[in-house]
Amino acid sequence: MWHIYLPIAQHSVLLPVIIGLGFLVGLLSGLFGVGGGFLMTPLLIMIGIPPTVAAASDSNQIVAASASGTYAHYRLGNVDFKMGIYLLIGGVLGGTGGVQIIKVLRQLGNADFLIQITYVVMLAVVGSYMFMESLQSLRSSKSEDTTPAKQKQSIYARLIGSLPWQTRFKRSGIVLSPVVPLVLGGFVGILAAIMGVGGGFIMVPIMIYLLRMPMHVVVGTSLFQILFTCINVTIMQAYSNRTVDFVLALLLLVGSTIGAQVGAKLSKRLKADQLKIFLASIVLIVMVKMLAGLLLHPHFLLSYYGGD
Amino acid sequence: MLNKKITAIFITVAFILCGGIALAAESTTLKIIPAKLGIGTFFAGEDVALSGSLPSDGDIIIEVIGPQENAKFNIKGRVGPFWMNRAKVVLQNVPFLYVLLLPGEKKWEQLPPSLELGVQHLKQDIGIIPESLDREKIFEQFIQLKRFEHLYLQKENTIHYSRVSQGGKIFTATFHFPSSTTPGEYRFATTLLQADRVVKRSVHPFQVEEVGVIKTIHELAYHQELIYGILCVVIALFVGAVIGLVFVRAAAH
């Protein structure tokens, strides 16, 4: 009775395990505004779901989790729709370009390794920077922390300040050229397409450090952008590869939507720096796990095609 | 466990009453209960009871062979300090599952090659593409992976005999189809041995198929791909919105 059969994965799974996994990843989604694909897909593979089905079904469940999370953050006034739309346009254009890049890489050979090493480097840079910066910020006193921030932003701030079409993003409380979110969204889209993930874990640090958006608006806006990215991925995967397992996605999303709501509430209680340190720690743990996978002797020299 | 014993006793009695023993002295028969397996929503693996008759001085071995497939794999290799996928390989005509059920009255540590049974015997029927790869090494890695997944097994002491009159005996066995069973045509292949020599082989097809909601979802996903994809998104949005509303209302009270 506790088992359920997945029609596309063609595998029987334990109900509490799948719902529990969904809750855990939904919690992260609500807390940090990340889709959680970078964490969920490896966990599903570990319990025996074929990698292609795991990735596609995860996108399907992220649609529900991010819809639920976006709604919760919208109610709290944490979604900058204007910024989200610019990032989304950039992301779609970048993602389309990224798909072409990955085709060329595969023809050249060793694309899989290049993807994994890009992943490790990105995770290491983003995770370490966030961790160090948040730690410093937590340690420094309130009176001290305004001066160095102003000094740091000088060159970058002058550069983006010189761009045309400066627009006010009311919800984020910043003035910026739309070129910046379009270009940065495009960059994340390229990386997301190459790595095969939604890109939330790259988008969030970019919003914090390069767009200088407030942390609570970052989470809601990131979820808004992820929602549309994953709708596109789900339909494309179902149509082209027939790898979306609806039963798996439904079970995951029951857990994840509840987890996302709990996460959104928790995020209001935590300080921005605490949130950043938690996210940085998770990013660094995933990076170490991936690096270990590249350096340690694998248990099996054969792996199913489409897997890692 | 108790259920399995009751099933085995029931099958044995039923077989004797049906006069199956009359056939025993010259040939083997195989009765499979249930006659086919349905994979429904709550499928968690299922037992199949096997029984039949054979000469009193004979032994029976049963192979459970899954649907044949062409399996694609990445091969990992070391480049500098890193392990990475270096090549791809296709193994042709590999059964998804291969389990050897053996009787308990003998020691079966090593099956004689003359019996043409067991995992090692599969090697000759399997094609490896590209052919330039080290066939032995690839095959050994493949077997290791399948054993790890509990899909290629050798189970000793799983066939039980009960002696009856007229020079014949009854065998019973239970095979558990695992939760990872995929639909398709499976085969129960019986090999009758006398004086450690193969006397007769026979193959009994066994259908495993999806039923009910599982079948409907599978057919929709494979025959109406776009509608299926859009439905997946719409239902996900609906569930996300409903749970979102529930939480907003709960917070309001």
XYZ file of C-alpha atoms in Angstrom:
561
model
C 0.000 0.000 0.000
C 2.930 2.324 0.627
C 4.292 1.590 -2.836
C 3.252 3.313 -6.041
C 4.246 2.436 -9.599
C 5.621 5.179 -11.859
C 4.358 4.647 -15.437
C 7.179 6.430 -17.308
C 10.084 5.624 -14.955
C 8.668 2.053 -14.877
C 9.694 1.675 -11.293
C 7.838 1.168 -8.027
C 8.703 3.631 -5.248
C 7.824 4.197 -1.597
C 5.265 7.004 -1.198
C 6.702 8.602 1.994
C 10.198 8.752 0.468
C 9.061 10.647 -2.641
C 6.753 13.022 -0.747
C 9.520 13.625 1.829
C 12.033 14.462 -0.910
C 9.512 16.863 -2.435
C 8.985 18.590 0.918
C 12.736 19.003 1.493
C 13.373 20.539 -1.919
C 10.197 22.678 -1.717
C 11.443 24.044 1.607
C 14.695 25.135 -0.068
C 12.711 26.608 -2.937
C 10.564 28.738 -0.621
C 13.552 29.746 1.519
C 16.048 30.678 -1.155
C 14.140 31.061 -4.421
C 15.996 28.235 -6.112
C 14.129 25.604 -8.113
C 16.038 22.817 -6.396
C 16.710 20.862 -9.584
C 20.424 20.746 -8.822
C 19.594 18.827 -5.638
C 16.446 16.867 -6.513
C 17.672 15.218 -9.719
C 20.693 13.507 -8.061
C 18.485 12.397 -5.137
C 15.950 10.808 -7.508
C 18.726 9.047 -9.433
C 19.999 7.677 -6.115
C 16.649 5.940 -5.465
C 16.673 4.295 -8.891
C 14.793 6.707 -11.186
C 16.375 6.873 -14.675
C 18.341 10.163 -14.971
C 16.406 11.530 -17.969
C 13.042 10.856 -16.266
C 14.324 12.328 -12.987
C 15.396 15.612 -14.620
C 12.223 16.038 -16.718
C 9.764 15.107 -13.947
C 11.608 17.396 -11.564
C 10.983 20.318 -13.947
C 7.280 19.404 -13.871
C 7.111 19.468 -10.076
C 9.079 22.742 -9.941
C 6.208 24.297 -11.954
C 3.890 23.616 -9.006
C 6.412 24.507 -6.299
C 7.420 27.773 -7.974
C 3.769 28.665 -8.737
C 2.912 28.116 -5.087
C 6.081 29.926 -3.931
C 5.573 32.852 -6.364
C 1.999 33.272 -5.142
C 3.113 33.232 -1.493
C 5.845 35.801 -2.190
C 3.475 37.909 -4.306
C 1.123 38.124 -1.314
C 4.070 39.279 0.785
C 4.979 41.894 -1.867
C 8.246 40.164 -2.739
C 7.951 39.773 -6.544
C 9.467 42.366 -8.904
C 7.512 41.433 -12.058
C 9.259 44.059 -14.204
C 12.710 42.731 -13.353
C 11.457 39.131 -13.629
C 10.192 39.689 -17.198
C 13.508 41.221 -18.348
C 15.432 38.315 -16.802
C 13.016 35.844 -18.376
C 13.427 37.324 -21.873
C 17.210 37.202 -21.462
C 16.975 33.661 -20.074
C 14.887 32.365 -22.994
C 17.267 33.932 -25.564
C 20.330 32.649 -23.668
C 18.793 29.206 -23.229
C 18.160 28.924 -26.971
C 21.786 29.882 -27.629
C 22.949 27.472 -24.919
C 21.200 24.545 -26.612
C 23.165 25.302 -29.809
C 26.420 25.555 -27.837
C 25.818 22.154 -26.232
C 25.215 20.622 -29.683
C 28.621 21.891 -30.854
C 30.275 20.703 -27.624
C 28.863 17.204 -28.040
C 30.191 17.027 -31.584
C 33.633 18.050 -30.334
C 33.530 15.282 -27.674
C 34.038 15.374 -23.897
C 31.025 17.653 -23.514
C 29.866 15.792 -20.405
C 33.130 16.465 -18.637
C 33.055 20.116 -19.661
C 29.519 20.434 -18.265
C 30.502 18.872 -14.959
C 33.652 20.927 -14.531
C 31.723 24.131 -15.405
C 29.216 23.137 -12.745
C 31.947 22.591 -10.140
C 33.715 25.887 -10.926
C 30.458 27.888 -10.898
C 29.301 26.297 -7.656
C 32.701 26.831 -6.028
C 32.928 30.505 -7.046
C 29.311 31.363 -6.187
C 29.223 29.318 -2.961
C 32.571 30.556 -1.605
C 31.856 34.199 -2.409
C 28.395 34.100 -0.835
C 29.651 32.270 2.211
C 32.583 34.629 2.868
C 30.585 37.770 2.178
C 27.686 36.726 4.425
C 30.046 35.666 7.191
C 31.834 39.023 7.071
C 28.523 40.832 7.017
C 27.227 38.910 10.030
C 30.442 39.650 11.978
C 30.616 43.348 11.186
C 28.656 45.771 13.331
C 25.727 47.767 11.942
C 27.625 51.057 12.117
C 30.593 49.773 10.157
C 28.918 47.995 7.276
C 27.831 50.949 5.151
C 31.252 52.410 4.314
C 33.006 49.414 2.648
C 29.929 48.597 0.565
C 30.019 52.065 -0.968
C 33.729 51.721 -1.736
C 33.306 48.278 -3.318
C 30.652 49.193 -5.855
C 32.543 52.089 -7.444
C 33.812 50.614 -10.775
C 30.873 48.253 -11.388
C 28.338 50.928 -10.330
C 29.906 53.475 -12.689
C 29.803 50.943 -15.536
C 26.128 50.040 -15.169
C 25.263 53.645 -14.368
C 26.640 54.678 -17.768
C 24.330 52.331 -19.688
C 21.350 53.818 -21.595
C 17.608 53.616 -20.765
C 17.984 53.835 -16.988
C 14.676 52.641 -15.496
C 13.314 52.543 -11.985
C 12.457 49.066 -10.629
C 10.026 50.135 -7.952
C 9.637 46.868 -6.072
C 13.408 46.319 -5.833
C 14.046 49.990 -5.115
C 16.824 50.301 -7.716
C 17.492 52.279 -10.900
C 19.069 50.229 -13.671
C 19.303 49.891 -17.430
C 17.158 46.969 -18.736
C 20.263 45.917 -20.663
C 21.764 44.591 -17.394
C 19.009 42.074 -16.490
C 18.688 41.124 -20.182
C 22.411 40.343 -20.480
C 22.661 38.646 -17.081
C 19.471 36.661 -17.757
C 20.978 35.576 -21.070
C 24.182 34.491 -19.333
C 22.224 32.374 -16.827
C 20.122 30.953 -19.685
C 23.278 29.809 -21.507
C 24.704 28.198 -18.353
C 21.360 26.614 -17.450
C 21.022 25.078 -20.919
C 24.583 23.740 -20.822
C 24.190 22.333 -17.317
C 20.621 21.111 -17.825
C 19.195 22.867 -14.761
C 16.768 25.745 -14.137
C 19.583 28.074 -13.103
C 18.045 29.415 -9.882
C 21.186 28.790 -7.870
C 23.143 31.043 -10.273
C 20.347 33.572 -10.758
C 19.910 34.256 -7.027
C 23.552 35.316 -6.402
C 23.471 37.389 -9.608
C 20.379 39.247 -8.379
C 21.962 39.843 -4.993
C 25.461 40.884 -6.051
C 25.163 42.235 -9.584
C 21.623 43.624 -9.648
C 21.823 44.646 -5.956
C 18.231 43.595 -5.282
C 17.016 43.133 -1.677
C 17.181 39.459 -0.586
C 13.441 38.988 0.016
C 12.545 40.416 -3.418
C 15.262 38.241 -4.977
C 13.582 35.041 -3.764
C 10.092 35.908 -5.067
C 11.387 37.242 -8.405
C 13.643 34.227 -8.958
C 10.683 31.873 -8.381
C 8.603 33.875 -10.884
C 11.322 33.464 -13.521
C 11.853 29.746 -12.721
C 8.100 29.097 -13.092
C 8.143 30.079 -16.776
C 11.465 28.364 -17.510
C 10.147 25.065 -16.109
C 6.801 25.283 -17.942
C 8.782 25.482 -21.183
C 11.128 22.618 -20.197
C 8.256 20.322 -19.097
C 6.347 20.687 -22.369
C 9.516 20.298 -24.457
C 10.647 17.189 -22.542
C 7.186 15.568 -22.723
C 6.932 16.300 -26.433
C 10.475 15.489 -27.570
C 11.723 12.839 -25.151
C 8.617 11.393 -23.390
C 10.474 11.537 -20.115
C 7.997 13.409 -17.897
C 6.559 11.018 -15.316
C 3.385 12.719 -14.216
C 2.788 10.387 -11.242
C 6.304 11.050 -9.935
C 5.886 14.799 -10.460
C 2.488 14.768 -8.701
C 3.906 13.016 -5.636
C 6.923 15.332 -5.528
C 4.786 18.414 -5.924
C 2.427 17.452 -3.081
C 5.494 17.544 -0.813
C 7.209 20.463 -2.522
C 4.258 22.884 -2.618
C 3.740 22.433 1.131
C 7.500 22.740 1.650
C 7.588 25.933 -0.468
C 4.899 27.551 1.682
C 6.692 26.627 4.889
C 9.949 27.908 3.342
C 8.389 31.244 2.337
C 7.172 31.778 5.900
C 10.525 30.775 7.392
C 12.367 33.136 5.041
C 10.581 36.112 6.620
C 11.812 35.083 10.061
C 15.439 34.641 9.065
C 17.913 37.458 8.443
C 19.114 37.952 4.860
C 22.700 37.008 5.800
C 21.538 33.843 7.536
C 19.617 32.863 4.396
C 22.688 33.529 2.252
C 24.939 31.426 4.497
C 22.498 28.500 4.375
C 22.274 28.692 0.581
C 26.060 29.062 0.245
C 26.557 25.951 2.425
C 24.182 23.878 0.279
C 25.857 25.088 -2.927
C 29.306 24.182 -1.511
C 28.131 20.711 -0.366
C 26.776 19.956 -3.865
C 30.058 21.234 -5.363
C 32.165 18.944 -3.113
C 29.926 15.966 -3.980
C 30.327 16.636 -7.708
C 34.081 17.146 -7.409
C 34.378 13.869 -5.484
C 32.462 12.175 -8.314
C 35.049 13.449 -10.783
C 38.110 12.529 -8.702
C 37.242 9.244 -6.946
C 37.255 5.843 -8.653
C 33.636 5.169 -9.715
C 31.857 2.133 -8.286
C 30.944 1.048 -11.824
C 32.742 1.945 -15.025
C 29.465 1.619 -16.931
C 26.585 4.017 -16.360
C 23.269 4.138 -18.181
C 23.355 6.466 -21.188
C 21.694 9.749 -20.253
C 23.036 9.492 -16.710
C 26.077 11.132 -15.177
C 6.306 -16.294 3.993
C 3.294 -18.251 5.283
C 1.380 -17.277 2.152
C 4.139 -18.700 -0.052
C 4.042 -22.049 1.833
C 0.262 -22.239 1.623
C 0.414 -21.492 -2.121
C 3.076 -24.171 -2.647
C 1.048 -26.792 -0.710
C -2.104 -25.855 -2.573
C -0.398 -26.137 -5.955
C 1.150 -29.500 -5.039
C -2.190 -30.973 -3.931
C -4.005 -29.534 -6.934
C -1.386 -30.934 -9.270
C -1.663 -34.467 -7.825
C -5.458 -34.353 -7.950
C -5.334 -33.284 -11.583
C -3.350 -36.365 -12.448
C -0.239 -34.456 -13.401
C 1.915 -37.289 -12.109
C 0.943 -39.497 -15.029
C 3.068 -37.241 -17.207
C 5.959 -37.162 -14.807
C 7.996 -40.103 -15.896
C 8.655 -38.850 -19.408
C 8.481 -35.052 -19.480
C 8.291 -31.814 -17.490
C 5.369 -29.468 -17.324
C 5.221 -26.005 -15.843
C 2.204 -24.443 -14.245
C 2.413 -20.680 -13.628
C 0.057 -18.914 -11.227
C -1.066 -16.233 -12.049
C -1.021 -16.820 -15.798
C 0.058 -13.200 -16.412
C 1.103 -10.252 -14.300
C -0.591 -6.854 -14.221
C 1.315 -3.746 -13.112
C -1.212 -1.449 -11.452
C -0.958 1.758 -9.418
C 0.188 0.120 -6.195
C 2.453 -2.534 -7.726
C 5.287 -3.333 -5.320
C 6.552 -6.519 -6.910
C 4.616 -9.785 -6.914
C 5.112 -13.492 -6.324
C 4.514 -16.011 -9.080
C 4.075 -19.660 -8.112
C 5.688 -22.268 -10.370
C 5.073 -25.980 -10.234
C 5.277 -29.116 -12.324
C 6.354 -32.711 -12.468
C 9.528 -34.535 -13.440
C 11.038 -38.017 -13.222
C 12.077 -39.028 -9.715
C 15.756 -39.234 -10.661
C 15.697 -35.861 -12.427
C 16.533 -32.291 -11.473
C 14.935 -29.143 -12.765
C 16.436 -25.679 -13.225
C 14.307 -22.662 -14.099
C 15.572 -19.537 -15.843
C 13.491 -16.361 -15.584
C 14.409 -14.229 -18.579
C 13.234 -10.631 -19.010
C 12.395 -8.840 -22.270
C 15.367 -8.449 -24.645
C 16.665 -4.905 -25.107
C 19.537 -2.953 -26.610
C 21.073 -1.238 -23.588
C 23.142 1.943 -24.032
C 25.892 2.840 -21.586
C 28.603 5.421 -21.003
C 32.062 4.034 -20.251
C 34.068 5.979 -17.696
C 37.811 6.347 -18.001
C 40.539 8.331 -16.306
C 42.041 11.434 -17.900
C 44.596 13.103 -15.641
C 43.080 13.285 -12.156
C 39.494 13.111 -13.463
C 37.075 10.252 -14.176
C 34.894 11.105 -17.136
C 32.652 9.462 -19.734
C 35.072 8.545 -22.509
C 33.002 6.368 -24.823
C 29.564 4.939 -25.427
C 28.666 1.281 -25.854
C 25.522 -0.560 -26.920
C 24.917 -4.079 -25.609
C 22.534 -5.846 -27.980
C 19.987 -8.512 -27.023
C 20.487 -8.291 -23.286
C 17.633 -9.503 -21.114
C 16.351 -6.852 -18.715
C 16.277 -9.518 -16.001
C 17.938 -12.913 -15.668
C 17.351 -15.094 -12.611
C 18.356 -18.717 -12.236
C 16.262 -20.763 -9.821
C 18.038 -23.884 -8.563
C 16.860 -26.879 -6.536
C 18.074 -27.217 -2.973
C 19.176 -30.844 -2.925
C 22.471 -30.181 -4.697
C 25.391 -27.817 -4.315
C 25.468 -25.457 -7.290
C 28.594 -23.409 -6.645
C 29.721 -23.605 -10.264
C 27.378 -24.571 -13.078
C 29.098 -26.848 -15.627
C 29.444 -24.981 -18.982
C 27.896 -28.012 -20.699
C 24.533 -27.072 -19.142
C 24.568 -23.792 -21.105
C 22.929 -21.975 -18.213
C 23.705 -18.945 -16.080
C 24.874 -15.398 -16.522
C 28.179 -16.339 -18.161
C 26.310 -18.278 -20.826
C 24.437 -15.101 -21.847
C 27.699 -13.665 -23.151
C 27.623 -15.546 -26.460
C 24.236 -14.082 -27.430
C 25.104 -10.487 -26.586
C 26.456 -8.143 -29.244
C 28.743 -5.273 -28.263
C 28.944 -2.142 -30.452
C 31.516 -0.849 -31.252
C 33.215 -4.231 -31.648
C 36.645 -2.692 -31.086
C 35.979 -2.475 -27.332
C 37.267 -5.075 -24.858
C 34.320 -7.515 -24.902
C 35.260 -9.383 -21.711
C 35.786 -6.226 -19.685
C 32.535 -4.607 -20.855
C 30.553 -7.775 -20.178
C 31.972 -8.146 -16.650
C 31.159 -4.493 -15.870
C 27.647 -4.990 -17.231
C 27.076 -8.079 -15.068
C 28.374 -6.233 -11.985
C 25.919 -3.393 -12.618
C 22.970 -5.761 -13.143
C 23.843 -7.751 -9.999
C 23.966 -4.525 -8.028
C 20.442 -3.746 -9.270
C 19.342 -7.279 -8.186
C 18.290 -8.020 -11.755
C 20.826 -10.755 -12.545
C 20.765 -13.353 -9.803
C 21.403 -17.021 -9.088
C 19.078 -18.276 -6.369
C 19.890 -21.609 -4.803
C 17.489 -23.749 -2.818
C 14.447 -22.110 -4.419
C 13.013 -25.220 -6.129
C 11.538 -27.788 -3.781
C 10.617 -31.403 -4.532
C 7.927 -33.569 -3.030
C 8.195 -37.281 -3.802
C 5.178 -39.133 -5.094
C 4.550 -42.596 -6.531
C 5.044 -44.054 -10.034
C 8.624 -42.853 -10.370
C 7.776 -39.183 -10.568
C 8.005 -36.154 -8.308
C 6.524 -32.696 -8.053
C 8.532 -29.473 -7.982
C 7.372 -26.131 -6.654
C 9.050 -22.739 -6.612
C 8.109 -19.131 -6.025
C 9.626 -16.305 -8.032
C 9.286 -12.741 -6.823
C 9.027 -10.219 -9.640
C 10.837 -7.147 -8.215
C 9.313 -3.668 -7.901
C 11.543 -2.547 -10.789
C 9.846 -5.009 -13.184
C 9.147 -3.471 -16.584
C 6.308 -4.600 -18.855
C 7.033 -6.996 -21.706
C 7.288 -10.664 -22.551
C 9.198 -12.660 -19.966
C 10.127 -16.320 -20.334
C 10.323 -19.179 -17.856
C 12.786 -21.642 -19.384
C 12.962 -25.070 -17.736
C 15.898 -27.433 -18.094
C 15.431 -31.068 -17.071
C 18.602 -32.846 -15.946
C 19.169 -36.556 -15.454
C 22.543 -37.803 -14.258
C 23.794 -34.200 -14.601
C 23.017 -34.175 -18.316
C 20.449 -32.034 -20.079
C 17.503 -34.198 -21.120
C 14.957 -31.595 -22.138
C 14.512 -27.866 -22.361
C 11.267 -25.967 -22.733
C 10.291 -22.312 -22.767
C 7.072 -20.842 -21.358
C 6.236 -17.217 -22.279
C 4.833 -15.022 -19.531
C 3.255 -11.639 -20.143
C 3.796 -8.677 -17.809
C 1.636 -5.688 -18.704
C 0.542 -2.350 -17.341
C -3.120 -2.074 -16.335
C -5.620 0.617 -15.299
C -4.462 4.196 -14.702
C -0.803 3.296 -15.234
C -1.599 1.993 -18.718
C -3.715 5.077 -19.554
C -0.961 7.519 -18.481
C 1.697 5.553 -20.376
C -0.376 5.510 -23.566
C -1.141 9.237 -23.307
C 2.552 10.072 -22.782
C 3.614 7.994 -25.785
C 0.786 8.710 -28.243
C -0.418 12.251 -27.351
C 2.877 13.807 -26.281
C 1.949 17.481 -26.588
C -1.432 17.116 -24.856
C 0.267 15.089 -22.123
C 2.947 17.802 -21.620
C 0.353 20.598 -21.441
C -1.809 18.551 -19.038
C 1.211 17.987 -16.778
C 1.800 21.766 -16.619
C -1.887 22.668 -16.104
C -2.328 20.143 -13.278
C 0.937 21.268 -11.648
C -0.209 24.918 -11.793
C -3.607 23.958 -10.390
C -2.138 21.959 -7.487
C 0.403 24.733 -6.786
C -2.360 27.369 -6.757
C -4.724 25.290 -4.579
C -2.047 24.607 -1.975
C -1.029 28.287 -2.128
C -4.644 29.322 -1.437
C -5.004 26.792 1.376
C -1.940 28.262 3.083
C -3.124 31.857 2.607
C -6.518 30.995 4.138
C -4.901 29.041 6.962
C -2.696 32.052 7.711
C -5.710 34.379 7.677
C -7.528 32.381 10.376
